[in-house]
Amino acid sequence: GLTFSLSWKPRKDVGENEMKFEELYKLLIKDSSLINSEDLEKLSNHFRSKIEHERLVFEEQETEINYNELVKNVMDFRNWFEFKIYSKEAADPKPKELTNSRFNTFSGGERALSLYIPLFAAVAAQYKKAGEQAPMIIALDEAFAGVDESNISEMFGLLEKLGFGY
């Protein structure tokens, strides 16, 4: 009766010279031969602004600035999104955000499920982007320790439904 869902949305905290995600995405997927000087200027301003913001964060934390780390953080697309996991029990009218306090009310098996289900869904989505030629293989090492037998069979069923070999 416990279900999980994942929300993966672009962050809304856009700085003065930063583009909204949709605009940035359109430029990043554009054929490079079609990018004009105005587009290049927008991209440059966007990433300069992101790097400056990251530099200020380093300074506020009084951390030595490592420019390789700084640029790596700015370019890591995972930092461009906000991820949230929601859980819903059969009796609940709507899903609730999976916070630490809610997570701590789960049994060991429910905790494992709340971690693995969104992870498997995210991995499957990434594989699908790679196209038909990508082998859908996932390696598991005691992945379902602490999960009861019925949920273990559901987890393997989920892996098969998502198209994974394991």
Coordinates of C-alpha atoms in Angstrom, one line a residue:
G1 CA 0.0 0.0 0.0
L2 CA 3.0 2.3 0.1
T3 CA 3.8 4.2 -3.2
F4 CA 6.6 6.6 -4.1
S5 CA 7.0 9.3 -6.6
L6 CA 9.8 11.6 -7.7
S7 CA 9.7 15.3 -8.6
W8 CA 12.6 16.6 -10.6
K9 CA 12.2 20.3 -11.5
P10 CA 14.6 23.0 -12.6
R11 CA 15.6 25.3 -9.7
K12 CA 13.9 28.6 -9.8
D13 CA 16.6 30.6 -8.1
V14 CA 17.8 32.4 -11.3
G15 CA 20.3 35.2 -10.9
E16 CA 20.3 38.5 -12.7
N17 CA 22.3 37.3 -15.8
E18 CA 21.2 33.7 -15.7
M19 CA 18.7 32.2 -18.1
K20 CA 15.7 30.2 -17.1
F21 CA 16.3 26.5 -17.5
E22 CA 14.1 26.1 -20.6
E23 CA 16.0 28.8 -22.5
L24 CA 19.4 27.4 -21.4
Y25 CA 18.3 23.9 -22.4
K26 CA 17.2 25.0 -25.9
L27 CA 20.6 26.6 -26.5
L28 CA 22.6 23.7 -25.1
I29 CA 20.9 21.2 -27.4
K30 CA 21.1 23.4 -30.4
D31 CA 23.4 22.4 -33.2
S32 CA 26.7 24.3 -32.6
S33 CA 26.7 25.5 -36.2
L34 CA 23.4 27.3 -35.5
I35 CA 24.5 29.1 -32.4
N36 CA 25.0 32.8 -33.2
S37 CA 27.0 35.5 -31.3
E38 CA 24.0 36.6 -29.4
D39 CA 23.4 33.1 -28.1
L40 CA 27.1 32.7 -27.2
E41 CA 26.9 36.0 -25.2
K42 CA 23.9 34.7 -23.3
L43 CA 25.6 31.5 -22.5
S44 CA 28.8 33.3 -21.4
N45 CA 26.9 35.7 -19.2
H46 CA 24.8 32.8 -17.7
F47 CA 27.9 30.8 -16.7
R48 CA 29.9 33.8 -15.6
S49 CA 27.1 34.7 -13.2
K50 CA 26.8 31.1 -11.9
I51 CA 30.6 31.0 -11.3
E52 CA 30.5 34.3 -9.5
H53 CA 27.7 33.1 -7.3
E54 CA 29.6 29.9 -6.5
R55 CA 32.7 31.9 -5.7
L56 CA 30.8 34.1 -3.3
V57 CA 29.5 30.9 -1.6
F58 CA 33.1 29.7 -1.2
E59 CA 34.0 33.1 0.3
E60 CA 31.1 33.1 2.7
Q61 CA 32.0 29.7 4.0
E62 CA 35.6 30.9 4.3
T63 CA 36.7 28.0 2.2
E64 CA 39.8 28.2 0.1
I65 CA 38.6 28.7 -3.5
N66 CA 39.5 25.8 -5.7
Y67 CA 38.5 26.9 -9.2
N68 CA 38.4 23.4 -10.6
E69 CA 35.9 22.4 -7.9
L70 CA 34.0 25.7 -8.4
V71 CA 33.6 25.1 -12.2
K72 CA 32.7 21.5 -11.7
N73 CA 29.9 22.4 -9.3
V74 CA 28.5 25.0 -11.7
M75 CA 28.6 22.6 -14.7
D76 CA 27.1 19.6 -12.8
F77 CA 23.6 19.6 -14.2
R78 CA 22.3 17.8 -11.0
N79 CA 22.8 21.1 -9.3
W80 CA 20.4 22.7 -11.8
F81 CA 17.5 20.7 -10.5
E82 CA 15.5 20.2 -7.3
F83 CA 14.7 16.6 -6.4
K84 CA 11.9 15.6 -4.1
I85 CA 10.6 12.2 -3.2
Y86 CA 7.0 11.7 -2.1
S87 CA 5.4 8.8 -0.4
K88 CA 1.7 7.9 -0.1
E89 CA 0.1 5.2 1.9
A90 CA -3.1 3.6 0.7
A91 CA -5.3 5.5 3.2
D92 CA -3.7 8.9 2.5
P93 CA -5.6 11.2 0.2
K94 CA -2.4 12.7 -1.3
P95 CA 1.4 12.1 -1.3
K96 CA 3.6 13.7 1.3
E97 CA 7.1 14.9 0.8
L98 CA 9.6 12.3 2.2
T99 CA 11.4 14.3 4.9
N100 CA 13.9 12.9 7.4
S101 CA 11.2 12.7 10.1
R102 CA 8.8 10.9 7.8
F103 CA 11.6 8.5 6.6
N104 CA 12.4 7.7 10.3
T105 CA 8.9 6.4 10.8
F106 CA 9.3 3.7 8.2
S107 CA 10.4 0.1 8.9
G108 CA 13.8 -1.0 7.6
G109 CA 12.1 -2.5 4.5
E110 CA 10.1 0.6 3.8
R111 CA 13.3 2.7 4.1
A112 CA 15.0 0.5 1.6
L113 CA 12.1 0.7 -0.8
S114 CA 11.9 4.5 -0.5
L115 CA 15.6 4.7 -1.5
Y116 CA 15.6 2.1 -4.3
I117 CA 12.4 2.8 -6.1
P118 CA 13.3 6.5 -7.1
L119 CA 16.9 5.4 -7.7
F120 CA 15.8 2.7 -10.1
A121 CA 13.4 5.1 -11.9
A122 CA 16.1 7.7 -12.3
V123 CA 18.7 5.2 -13.6
A124 CA 16.1 3.8 -16.0
A125 CA 15.4 7.3 -17.3
Q126 CA 19.1 7.9 -17.9
Y127 CA 19.5 4.6 -19.7
K128 CA 16.5 5.4 -22.0
K129 CA 18.1 8.6 -23.0
A130 CA 21.1 6.6 -24.2
G131 CA 18.9 4.8 -26.8
E132 CA 18.2 1.2 -27.7
Q133 CA 21.8 0.2 -28.0
A134 CA 22.5 0.8 -24.2
P135 CA 22.4 -2.4 -22.2
M136 CA 20.0 -2.1 -19.3
I137 CA 22.1 -3.9 -16.7
I138 CA 22.2 -3.1 -13.0
A139 CA 24.5 -4.8 -10.4
L140 CA 23.1 -5.3 -6.9
D141 CA 25.1 -6.4 -3.9
E142 CA 22.8 -7.2 -1.0
A143 CA 20.5 -4.5 -2.2
F144 CA 17.4 -5.8 -0.5
A145 CA 18.9 -6.7 2.9
G146 CA 16.2 -6.0 5.5
V147 CA 13.4 -6.1 3.0
D148 CA 10.7 -8.8 3.5
E149 CA 10.1 -11.5 0.9
S150 CA 7.0 -10.1 -0.7
N151 CA 8.7 -6.7 -1.2
I152 CA 11.8 -8.3 -2.6
S153 CA 9.8 -10.0 -5.3
E154 CA 8.1 -6.7 -6.0
M155 CA 11.5 -5.0 -6.3
F156 CA 12.7 -7.6 -8.8
G157 CA 9.4 -7.2 -10.6
L158 CA 10.0 -3.5 -10.8
L159 CA 13.5 -4.0 -12.2
E160 CA 12.0 -6.3 -14.9
K161 CA 9.2 -3.8 -15.6
L162 CA 11.8 -1.0 -16.1
G163 CA 13.7 -3.3 -18.5
F164 CA 16.8 -4.1 -16.4
G165 CA 18.9 -7.2 -16.5
Y166 CA 20.4 -7.9 -13.1

